[in-house]
XYZ file of C-alpha atoms in Angstrom:
671
model
C -17.640 5.059 -22.736
C -18.801 7.831 -25.207
C -18.057 11.513 -24.341
C -20.573 14.189 -24.994
C -20.155 18.018 -24.531
C -21.945 19.467 -21.418
C -21.742 22.507 -19.232
C -19.984 22.455 -15.969
C -22.289 22.199 -12.897
C -22.291 22.112 -9.065
C -19.139 22.612 -6.887
C -15.806 21.033 -7.463
C -12.185 21.186 -6.046
C -9.386 21.243 -8.577
C -7.140 19.423 -6.159
C -9.484 16.431 -6.225
C -8.784 15.669 -9.827
C -6.119 13.436 -11.332
C -4.994 14.048 -14.902
C -7.699 12.891 -17.392
C -9.983 11.850 -14.507
C -13.635 12.713 -13.820
C -14.973 14.346 -10.728
C -18.373 13.051 -9.648
C -20.578 13.533 -6.479
C -20.477 10.178 -4.777
C -23.864 9.926 -2.881
C -26.124 11.181 -5.668
C -24.323 9.334 -8.372
C -24.456 6.097 -6.342
C -28.249 6.482 -5.716
C -29.052 7.395 -9.263
C -27.000 4.428 -10.670
C -28.839 1.921 -8.365
C -32.250 3.464 -9.058
C -31.676 3.163 -12.855
C -29.893 -0.130 -13.159
C -30.388 -2.347 -10.154
C -34.005 -3.229 -11.061
C -34.172 -6.361 -8.797
C -33.005 -4.519 -5.758
C -30.244 -6.882 -4.633
C -27.425 -4.212 -4.541
C -25.763 -5.494 -7.598
C -25.857 -4.636 -11.329
C -25.985 -7.880 -13.324
C -27.256 -9.379 -16.537
C -30.450 -10.320 -14.576
C -31.320 -6.603 -14.167
C -33.494 -5.022 -16.852
C -32.416 -1.392 -16.679
C -31.233 0.593 -19.754
C -27.704 -0.643 -19.355
C -26.556 2.965 -19.859
C -25.832 5.611 -17.407
C -24.498 9.200 -17.527
C -23.083 10.406 -14.342
C -23.175 14.105 -13.760
C -19.472 15.190 -14.114
C -18.228 18.176 -12.195
C -15.084 18.841 -14.131
C -13.935 22.495 -14.522
C -13.681 24.236 -17.792
C -16.787 22.656 -19.645
C -16.269 19.121 -18.809
C -17.654 16.160 -20.794
C -20.707 14.092 -20.147
C -19.746 10.471 -20.138
C -22.076 7.626 -21.111
C -21.263 4.382 -19.484
C -22.702 1.284 -21.179
C -22.931 -2.396 -20.452
C -23.251 -4.502 -17.412
C -19.608 -4.966 -16.642
C -18.774 -1.276 -16.867
C -21.797 -0.174 -14.891
C -20.915 -2.649 -12.172
C -17.439 -1.428 -12.005
C -18.708 2.102 -11.584
C -20.987 0.967 -8.703
C -17.956 -0.665 -7.164
C -15.879 2.506 -7.327
C -18.706 4.618 -5.904
C -19.368 2.134 -3.097
C -15.646 2.168 -1.989
C -15.643 5.944 -2.049
C -18.723 5.990 0.221
C -16.804 3.650 2.698
C -13.953 5.991 2.778
C -16.384 8.848 3.500
C -15.698 10.788 0.446
C -18.211 13.269 -0.958
C -16.527 13.495 -4.350
C -14.757 10.747 -6.355
C -11.754 11.364 -8.670
C -12.936 8.728 -11.021
C -10.267 7.186 -13.384
C -12.181 5.991 -16.539
C -9.520 3.261 -16.886
C -10.944 1.654 -13.798
C -14.422 1.291 -15.367
C -13.099 -0.159 -18.608
C -10.394 -2.306 -16.916
C -9.560 -5.508 -18.780
C -11.405 -8.085 -16.639
C -8.459 -10.396 -16.640
C -6.371 -7.708 -14.939
C -9.175 -6.528 -12.788
C -9.778 -9.898 -11.076
C -5.975 -10.347 -10.619
C -5.685 -6.805 -9.106
C -8.570 -7.237 -6.787
C -7.356 -10.733 -5.450
C -3.655 -9.601 -5.031
C -4.298 -5.920 -3.744
C -7.542 -6.362 -1.727
C -9.252 -9.782 -1.377
C -6.267 -11.561 0.131
C -5.871 -8.799 2.798
C -9.653 -8.868 3.432
C -9.512 -12.752 4.003
C -6.453 -12.489 6.285
C -6.776 -12.997 10.154
C -4.552 -13.270 13.140
C -5.164 -14.747 16.595
C -3.708 -12.195 18.956
C -4.858 -9.226 20.824
C -5.274 -7.138 17.607
C -7.162 -9.785 15.695
C -9.239 -11.973 18.077
C -12.252 -9.657 17.756
C -12.301 -10.282 13.966
C -11.492 -13.938 14.110
C -13.754 -14.941 16.956
C -17.292 -14.644 15.202
C -18.616 -17.995 13.924
C -21.270 -17.435 11.199
C -22.088 -21.068 10.924
C -25.729 -21.828 12.040
C -26.224 -22.202 15.699
C -23.346 -20.071 16.738
C -24.781 -16.577 16.382
C -25.581 -15.879 19.955
C -22.671 -17.674 21.674
C -20.151 -15.400 23.392
C -16.692 -15.701 21.921
C -14.373 -18.252 23.476
C -10.817 -19.460 22.910
C -9.261 -22.787 23.971
C -5.478 -22.806 24.678
C -3.292 -25.933 24.604
C -1.676 -26.606 28.205
C 1.799 -25.983 26.869
C 1.027 -22.428 25.462
C 1.113 -20.178 28.529
C 1.971 -17.157 26.400
C -1.361 -17.451 24.523
C -3.294 -17.909 27.757
C -1.751 -14.994 29.379
C -2.307 -12.769 26.310
C -5.911 -13.684 25.856
C -6.701 -13.380 29.535
C -5.230 -9.973 29.710
C -7.170 -8.970 26.700
C -10.480 -10.350 28.090
C -9.885 -8.185 31.280
C -9.164 -5.037 29.379
C -12.006 -5.617 26.993
C -15.024 -6.803 29.135
C -17.498 -5.715 26.541
C -16.272 -8.464 24.190
C -17.129 -11.165 26.906
C -14.232 -13.301 25.673
C -14.009 -16.597 27.618
C -10.505 -17.982 27.816
C -10.190 -21.716 28.648
C -7.372 -24.282 28.961
C -7.564 -27.497 27.063
C -6.708 -30.524 29.316
C -3.409 -32.102 29.385
C -2.975 -35.557 27.806
C -5.003 -37.081 25.088
C -7.994 -35.361 23.618
C -10.826 -37.909 23.523
C -14.136 -38.155 21.622
C -16.027 -37.782 24.836
C -14.253 -34.538 25.683
C -14.882 -33.098 22.335
C -18.575 -33.967 22.757
C -18.634 -32.002 26.021
C -17.638 -28.794 24.121
C -20.644 -28.821 21.867
C -22.575 -26.427 24.107
C -19.553 -24.140 24.591
C -17.636 -23.930 21.100
C -14.818 -21.758 20.544
C -11.630 -21.004 18.682
C -8.515 -22.983 19.111
C -5.274 -21.117 19.638
C -2.754 -20.882 16.855
C 0.936 -19.856 16.710
C 2.552 -16.598 17.824
C 5.873 -14.961 17.879
C 7.553 -12.466 20.164
C 8.334 -9.119 18.647
C 9.677 -5.936 20.159
C 7.443 -2.884 19.485
C 8.387 0.672 20.863
C 10.714 -1.023 23.388
C 8.106 -3.531 24.591
C 8.004 -7.242 23.834
C 4.724 -8.394 22.625
C 3.338 -11.511 21.045
C 1.811 -11.327 17.475
C -0.206 -14.088 15.877
C 1.021 -15.624 12.633
C -1.353 -14.388 9.905
C -3.515 -16.960 8.056
C -6.210 -16.871 5.468
C -9.891 -17.891 5.843
C -12.033 -19.232 2.956
C -14.715 -16.464 3.186
C -18.439 -16.578 3.386
C -19.563 -18.447 6.477
C -16.162 -19.930 7.084
C -14.125 -17.581 9.357
C -11.286 -19.831 10.631
C -8.147 -21.468 9.340
C -9.110 -24.475 7.215
C -6.529 -26.950 6.217
C -6.732 -27.558 2.531
C -8.640 -24.394 1.773
C -5.620 -22.445 3.036
C -3.170 -24.478 0.940
C -4.951 -23.850 -2.272
C -5.232 -20.191 -1.302
C -1.473 -20.267 -0.819
C -0.924 -21.664 -4.259
C -2.299 -18.415 -5.626
C -0.315 -16.070 -3.219
C 3.189 -17.750 -2.938
C 4.559 -15.049 -5.363
C 2.869 -11.982 -3.857
C 2.094 -12.680 -0.215
C 4.971 -14.777 1.024
C 4.746 -13.722 4.641
C 1.152 -14.714 4.623
C 2.149 -18.190 3.322
C 4.832 -18.420 5.972
C 2.198 -17.575 8.562
C -0.061 -20.239 7.366
C 2.813 -22.790 7.341
C 3.862 -21.783 10.876
C 0.160 -22.073 12.171
C 0.044 -25.612 10.589
C 3.284 -26.534 12.447
C 1.856 -25.165 15.672
C -1.311 -27.273 15.232
C 0.611 -30.434 14.655
C 2.756 -29.802 17.665
C -0.133 -28.992 20.052
C -3.103 -30.802 18.532
C -1.371 -33.807 16.932
C -2.460 -33.078 13.404
C -3.410 -30.098 11.085
C -6.956 -29.557 12.061
C -10.043 -29.503 9.768
C -10.074 -25.963 11.142
C -9.342 -24.199 14.462
C -12.702 -24.576 16.210
C -13.373 -26.836 19.099
C -15.838 -29.053 17.273
C -12.902 -29.877 14.773
C -10.536 -31.159 17.317
C -11.023 -34.796 16.410
C -10.411 -34.553 12.670
C -8.030 -33.339 10.228
C -8.344 -32.671 6.347
C -6.400 -33.674 3.185
C -2.711 -33.496 4.104
C -0.793 -31.105 1.820
C 1.898 -29.787 4.163
C 5.006 -30.866 2.377
C 3.964 -29.614 -0.922
C 3.141 -26.235 0.454
C 6.341 -26.029 2.358
C 8.484 -26.919 -0.761
C 6.632 -24.477 -3.034
C 7.396 -21.812 -0.484
C 11.009 -22.856 -0.162
C 11.633 -22.792 -3.840
C 10.590 -19.191 -3.931
C 12.561 -18.124 -0.743
C 15.461 -20.443 -0.405
C 18.007 -17.647 -0.546
C 16.242 -15.709 2.236
C 17.368 -15.875 5.821
C 15.416 -18.423 7.766
C 13.930 -20.220 4.794
C 15.746 -23.501 5.353
C 14.931 -23.535 9.044
C 11.305 -23.126 8.293
C 11.424 -25.882 5.749
C 13.098 -28.122 8.476
C 10.263 -27.429 10.951
C 7.601 -28.074 8.425
C 9.240 -31.257 7.401
C 9.642 -32.449 11.007
C 5.960 -31.568 11.598
C 4.754 -33.441 8.646
C 6.754 -36.532 9.857
C 5.152 -36.305 13.226
C 1.678 -35.990 11.704
C 2.373 -38.966 9.245
C 3.591 -41.305 12.053
C 1.163 -40.371 14.851
C -2.059 -39.709 12.847
C -2.162 -40.957 9.355
C -0.290 -44.166 9.928
C -1.995 -45.302 13.170
C -5.129 -47.153 13.781
C -8.064 -46.742 13.091
C -6.772 -44.711 9.890
C -4.154 -47.162 8.892
C -5.428 -50.532 7.548
C -2.753 -53.176 8.183
C -4.326 -55.640 5.713
C -3.844 -53.389 2.595
C -1.270 -50.692 3.802
C -3.620 -47.973 2.730
C -4.725 -45.155 5.055
C -8.340 -44.058 5.580
C -10.191 -41.021 6.749
C -11.584 -42.164 10.234
C -11.716 -39.294 12.744
C -12.936 -39.592 16.326
C -16.204 -38.255 17.569
C -19.711 -38.836 18.864
C -23.061 -38.049 17.385
C -24.041 -35.185 15.135
C -21.493 -32.785 13.717
C -22.392 -29.583 15.567
C -21.255 -27.212 12.787
C -23.851 -28.728 10.440
C -27.509 -27.497 10.617
C -29.665 -30.214 12.163
C -32.078 -29.865 9.150
C -29.543 -31.322 6.879
C -29.763 -34.559 8.868
C -33.716 -34.596 8.854
C -33.954 -37.563 6.508
C -31.552 -39.511 8.747
C -32.948 -38.480 12.157
C -36.735 -38.405 11.396
C -37.442 -42.173 11.819
C -35.655 -42.235 15.145
C -37.414 -39.175 16.432
C -40.714 -40.759 15.551
C -39.513 -43.944 17.316
C -39.054 -42.059 20.611
C -42.108 -39.637 19.981
C -39.654 -36.630 20.026
C -39.014 -33.578 17.771
C -35.818 -34.026 15.620
C -33.897 -31.342 17.579
C -34.786 -32.987 20.810
C -33.753 -36.453 19.689
C -30.527 -34.984 18.252
C -29.444 -33.571 21.485
C -30.464 -36.655 23.413
C -28.587 -39.074 21.001
C -25.401 -36.878 20.836
C -25.320 -36.588 24.666
C -25.322 -40.345 24.743
C -28.750 -40.467 26.553
C -30.055 -42.696 23.811
C -28.194 -45.661 22.160
C -28.668 -46.258 18.399
C -25.773 -48.344 16.983
C -26.921 -47.822 13.286
C -26.670 -44.124 13.824
C -23.206 -44.346 15.319
C -22.158 -46.047 11.995
C -23.859 -43.318 9.959
C -22.072 -40.591 11.749
C -18.819 -42.351 11.765
C -18.940 -42.121 7.952
C -20.390 -38.666 8.057
C -17.476 -37.377 10.109
C -15.020 -39.147 7.661
C -16.702 -37.395 4.742
C -15.931 -34.074 6.354
C -12.510 -34.941 7.225
C -12.022 -35.930 3.616
C -13.224 -32.480 2.632
C -15.718 -33.524 0.029
C -18.755 -32.940 2.187
C -20.864 -34.177 0.576
C -20.833 -36.679 -2.364
C -22.523 -39.838 -3.035
C -19.102 -41.403 -3.723
C -18.505 -41.330 0.042
C -22.039 -41.615 1.593
C -22.371 -44.303 4.210
C -18.885 -45.781 3.496
C -16.217 -43.120 3.761
C -14.553 -44.398 6.949
C -13.962 -47.788 5.366
C -12.204 -46.516 2.171
C -8.630 -46.329 1.199
C -9.372 -43.344 -1.032
C -7.362 -42.450 -4.002
C -6.912 -38.887 -2.830
C -5.620 -39.614 0.722
C -3.101 -42.252 -0.416
C -1.862 -40.065 -3.141
C -1.319 -37.190 -0.710
C 0.561 -39.458 1.653
C 2.608 -40.816 -1.248
C 3.474 -37.191 -1.859
C 4.384 -36.670 1.832
C 6.795 -39.730 1.469
C 8.364 -38.577 -1.710
C 8.762 -35.067 -0.617
C 10.306 -35.993 2.784
C 12.651 -38.492 1.103
C 13.793 -36.107 -1.497
C 14.161 -33.110 0.871
C 16.103 -35.059 3.476
C 18.491 -36.201 0.740
C 19.013 -32.890 -1.097
C 18.519 -30.288 1.435
C 19.537 -31.800 4.708
C 22.474 -33.948 3.689
C 20.515 -37.160 4.290
C 20.744 -36.613 8.019
C 17.699 -34.850 9.715
C 17.694 -34.949 13.631
C 14.221 -35.208 15.112
C 13.940 -33.357 18.465
C 11.714 -34.479 21.170
C 8.833 -31.895 20.353
C 8.495 -33.609 16.814
C 8.738 -37.182 17.918
C 5.781 -39.404 17.554
C 4.819 -41.797 20.395
C 7.501 -44.469 20.811
C 10.170 -42.530 18.947
C 13.500 -41.751 20.584
C 14.329 -38.019 20.874
C 17.159 -36.748 18.641
C 16.957 -39.823 16.442
C 18.139 -39.334 12.839
C 15.809 -39.782 9.826
C 17.466 -40.638 6.409
C 16.092 -40.802 2.964
C 16.314 -44.587 2.796
C 13.405 -45.312 5.206
C 11.142 -42.779 3.296
C 12.180 -44.244 -0.075
C 10.982 -47.612 1.057
C 7.671 -46.221 2.122
C 7.367 -44.608 -1.312
C 7.868 -48.001 -2.983
C 5.453 -49.715 -0.739
C 2.697 -47.220 -1.209
C 3.180 -47.227 -4.995
C 2.660 -50.947 -4.862
C -0.525 -50.623 -2.836
C -1.898 -47.850 -5.100
C -1.345 -50.094 -7.997
C -2.707 -53.130 -6.496
C -5.922 -51.784 -4.904
C -6.633 -48.379 -6.426
C -5.618 -48.806 -10.154
C -8.089 -50.576 -12.540
C -6.304 -51.560 -15.824
C -9.466 -52.545 -17.634
C -11.117 -49.151 -16.991
C -7.853 -47.056 -17.174
C -8.782 -45.152 -14.052
C -8.061 -45.115 -10.350
C -10.874 -45.989 -7.903
C -11.263 -46.045 -4.109
C -10.988 -49.406 -2.235
C -13.165 -50.681 0.456
C -11.019 -52.130 3.264
C -14.006 -53.839 4.900
C -15.652 -55.644 1.946
C -12.253 -56.034 0.165
C -13.637 -54.686 -3.058
C -12.563 -51.833 -5.351
C -15.277 -49.232 -5.756
C -16.844 -48.261 -8.956
C -17.705 -44.682 -8.534
C -15.989 -42.553 -11.113
C -14.525 -39.485 -9.523
C -12.181 -36.762 -10.488
C -9.529 -37.784 -7.953
C -8.455 -40.267 -10.572
C -6.152 -37.383 -11.704
C -4.421 -37.101 -8.320
C -1.894 -40.008 -8.947
C -0.530 -37.772 -11.789
C -0.355 -34.775 -9.386
C 1.659 -36.727 -6.803
C 3.759 -38.660 -9.461
C 2.552 -42.086 -8.465
C 1.212 -42.941 -12.054
C 3.466 -44.612 -14.525
C 3.638 -43.234 -17.976
C 1.208 -45.951 -19.126
C -1.224 -45.149 -16.425
C -1.112 -41.401 -16.929
C -1.857 -42.039 -20.745
C -4.758 -44.299 -19.827
C -6.185 -41.636 -17.456
C -5.821 -38.858 -20.100
C -7.428 -41.215 -22.790
C -10.186 -42.654 -20.692
C -10.891 -40.337 -17.830
C -10.412 -36.897 -19.389
C -13.291 -37.177 -21.784
C -15.642 -38.392 -18.971
C -14.959 -35.509 -16.692
C -14.200 -32.567 -19.019
C -17.191 -30.300 -19.474
C -17.864 -26.818 -20.850
C -15.961 -25.050 -18.175
C -13.544 -27.533 -16.707
C -13.682 -30.834 -14.891
C -16.809 -31.875 -12.966
C -16.410 -33.695 -9.672
C -17.959 -36.916 -10.716
C -19.394 -38.321 -14.081
C -23.051 -37.838 -14.813
C -23.386 -41.569 -15.214
C -22.021 -42.442 -11.851
C -23.955 -39.668 -10.040
C -27.149 -41.219 -11.597
C -30.585 -39.518 -11.956
C -31.322 -36.935 -9.257
C -34.348 -37.840 -7.287
C -35.721 -37.747 -3.602
C -33.925 -40.948 -2.928
C -30.860 -39.700 -4.747
C -30.600 -36.040 -4.000
C -27.989 -33.782 -5.754
C -24.797 -33.388 -3.737
C -22.503 -30.369 -4.120
C -19.323 -32.377 -4.584
C -20.867 -34.567 -7.545
C -21.613 -33.737 -11.213
C -22.246 -31.119 -12.489
C -20.220 -29.063 -9.975
C -16.488 -28.136 -10.360
C -14.301 -27.100 -7.584
C -11.011 -25.132 -7.585
C -8.974 -27.996 -5.849
C -9.794 -30.540 -8.423
C -8.920 -28.170 -11.271
C -5.543 -27.274 -9.694
C -4.558 -30.830 -8.984
C -5.466 -31.998 -12.667
C -3.666 -28.939 -14.235
C -0.483 -29.586 -12.188
C -0.646 -33.490 -12.780
C -1.207 -33.207 -16.565
C 1.696 -30.705 -16.887
C 3.974 -33.058 -14.789
C 3.426 -35.819 -17.244
C 3.733 -33.600 -20.397
C 0.230 -33.124 -21.335
C 0.558 -29.421 -21.622
C -2.130 -28.733 -24.328
C -4.576 -30.683 -22.233
C -3.710 -28.536 -19.166
C -3.917 -25.365 -20.992
C -7.318 -26.166 -22.393
C -8.753 -27.011 -18.859
C -7.127 -23.877 -17.322
C -8.599 -21.679 -20.126
C -12.077 -23.084 -19.768
C -12.129 -22.693 -16.062
C -10.764 -19.125 -16.082
C -13.073 -18.175 -19.045
C -16.050 -19.348 -16.964
C -14.945 -17.421 -13.784
C -14.414 -14.287 -15.867
C -17.864 -14.503 -17.553
C -19.500 -14.643 -13.949
C -17.234 -11.767 -12.872
C -18.312 -9.720 -15.895
C -21.990 -10.612 -15.834
C -22.658 -10.687 -12.073
C -21.086 -7.654 -10.425
C -17.610 -9.181 -9.878
C -18.837 -12.380 -8.167
C -16.129 -15.043 -7.505
C -17.678 -18.090 -5.782
C -16.951 -21.408 -3.939
C -17.970 -23.665 -6.755
C -19.565 -23.637 -10.187
C -21.846 -25.743 -12.366
C -19.270 -26.431 -15.140
C -22.156 -27.483 -17.625
C -23.991 -24.121 -17.418
C -23.160 -21.540 -19.933
C -25.275 -18.703 -18.537
C -25.082 -18.629 -14.734
C -22.760 -21.345 -13.492
C -22.502 -19.714 -10.025
C -26.102 -20.277 -9.180
C -25.919 -23.349 -7.159
C -28.669 -24.510 -4.908
C -27.538 -27.990 -4.007
C -27.106 -28.642 -0.303
C -25.409 -25.501 1.326
C -25.971 -23.233 -1.826
C -22.897 -21.137 -2.917
C -20.422 -18.939 -0.893
C -19.094 -15.719 -2.213
C -22.386 -14.069 -3.185
C -23.415 -12.396 0.075
C -22.141 -8.904 -0.812
C -23.822 -5.768 -2.104
C -22.436 -3.124 -4.513
C -18.844 -4.635 -4.776
C -17.148 -7.973 -4.002
C -14.676 -7.713 -1.216
C -13.501 -11.253 -0.688
C -14.232 -13.470 -3.764
C -13.691 -16.960 -2.323
C -10.474 -18.273 -1.007
C -9.431 -21.185 -3.062
C -11.304 -19.983 -6.150
C -9.200 -16.819 -6.027
C -6.119 -19.067 -5.610
C -7.140 -21.080 -8.717
C -7.402 -17.940 -10.732
C -3.957 -16.638 -9.836
C -2.411 -20.056 -10.293
C -4.177 -20.865 -13.590
C -3.249 -17.451 -14.980
C 0.457 -17.900 -14.080
C 0.289 -21.148 -16.270
C -1.012 -19.471 -19.425
C 0.904 -17.672 -22.092
C 0.384 -14.043 -23.128
C -1.785 -14.945 -26.142
C -4.168 -16.911 -23.880
C -4.462 -14.148 -21.362
C -5.235 -11.583 -23.967
C -8.000 -13.867 -25.426
C -9.418 -14.316 -22.054
C -9.539 -10.584 -21.632
C -11.702 -10.160 -24.657
C -14.020 -12.960 -23.713
C -12.949 -15.402 -26.346
C -14.022 -19.045 -25.905
C -11.328 -21.642 -25.886
C -12.440 -22.815 -29.284
C -11.957 -19.294 -30.602
C -8.597 -18.860 -29.009
C -7.504 -22.305 -30.238
C -8.504 -21.600 -33.760
C -6.871 -18.164 -33.803
C -3.561 -19.548 -32.553
C -3.415 -22.723 -34.559
C -1.104 -23.115 -37.489
C -2.613 -22.229 -40.888
């Protein structure tokens, strides 16, 4: 910013000014800035706008203040954001700190995530938070009255929400019990026309002499996702464990509640997700938190509950049919359900449903309802949607890797995560609980005796067995990579996918296997800005018959980056990890600087100019804001904080000035 002498104008109040700050009129400056610089009218100042990229706000400082010329997209967008937040606060004048405009982008993203965005993504399911948590922005849900389903053994929640509904009739909250006993696919289908939230955990607190129930806090991904998602929340938590521990504890307690009352950590806490889970990461999250809080009161007890819950989920969900395949010893994503996934826009299934609609001379929507309601029988469609539900439980919805086959696969990712469950449980029982963990009735899987004792030996045997199965069915020595295994055809798949790095993350790879993955796989997946989900060769040429999927090349996602970073570091490949981290964060910061602070769900890791502009399938999340970003996107925020924590000071400084990895490496290499 360049100062120029000017005369004082308008009205000011000396008390508004901080030392060295500038006083500007909010409304007029905001309007003038947009008029000059937001040439495409989208409420943002980006490199796509064709304004002068220079703006001089009218400064109202006393004693002959200075006129300030603000130059460049990044600085102008920061000014727009400061003005926007002042407008939201109802301020007529803004005490503008120039340092906020010129703030190092490395620090600015970190500050926004830790001081604002996590808070904006936080929800609670209680009387104070139900109004914010209830709306479901996903297609088809806009006009449905809010509803919450409560498990039969949670009378406190039912009483609280019923009381809230009576006292707030304008919200039209419908409070319903879930049935006792097993939740079946047929019951879940009956809820399609009356979807709602699923209750989460609460704690009793005393406030002003009164006992109340407060919901445990949790984080939502952002965008159109306004509920507690399983693996999304975990990767968010990786980025908040050092700054928002109470929130991470809340996420953990809600996961424990879900396992106790729904039998698993849910895909998310909406009624249409009752039949499926998502990638299991509970033990790793619990241990990361415990390592940071082990000296605090209650930390060990929370770890104990998390471990017991993970064991119950392991025995009663992941190691039971139809998910467990007895022939191989591998587990599969295979959730229950009937028909079309109700959270998915029916237009996304047009290519599948159109031939059947024509067969019955029906519109696609009409056929979809009739088929899902079991009025029409189509066995081939049943198979298609079995795999479609499995893809969504897998979390990679969608990718050609899993299309039409997911429910039959012993995937690398799931079996590595269960290997991590087994190793974490074995180690923790041994080192934290003196090799003697009593399992009370509420955590017993079907057939287990209440108060039986779990020791590390049983879990160590499970570790050894799964390692053997991973090596036998998922490892390919010739190709130097891991691949999914089809338990029906009895053949290893050939689709090259970034989950080949997950055995490093969970510790299942031998040193030889890790070296082979680094040598063979890393060059296949590493792109300009990090790791792509699949290889371009495996994805194939995009066409009408082979449409672009969002979880395939050229797109990169935060979870895949984090798993690879941590896995590479675990096996001593620190330089490779640093390079990948730097590339990913450099890309994030470029988009942040060039596009008004945007941080999004996924990126095209091959695009140098605008990697956030993704049109495949559902498009991108994290862009639906005007003037200033207020959420970013959950797990991408987490990847930034986690990645930044793994870089040294020199790398952080280089990121701040926009240096590419090649420039940074050259500057820090030995002469």
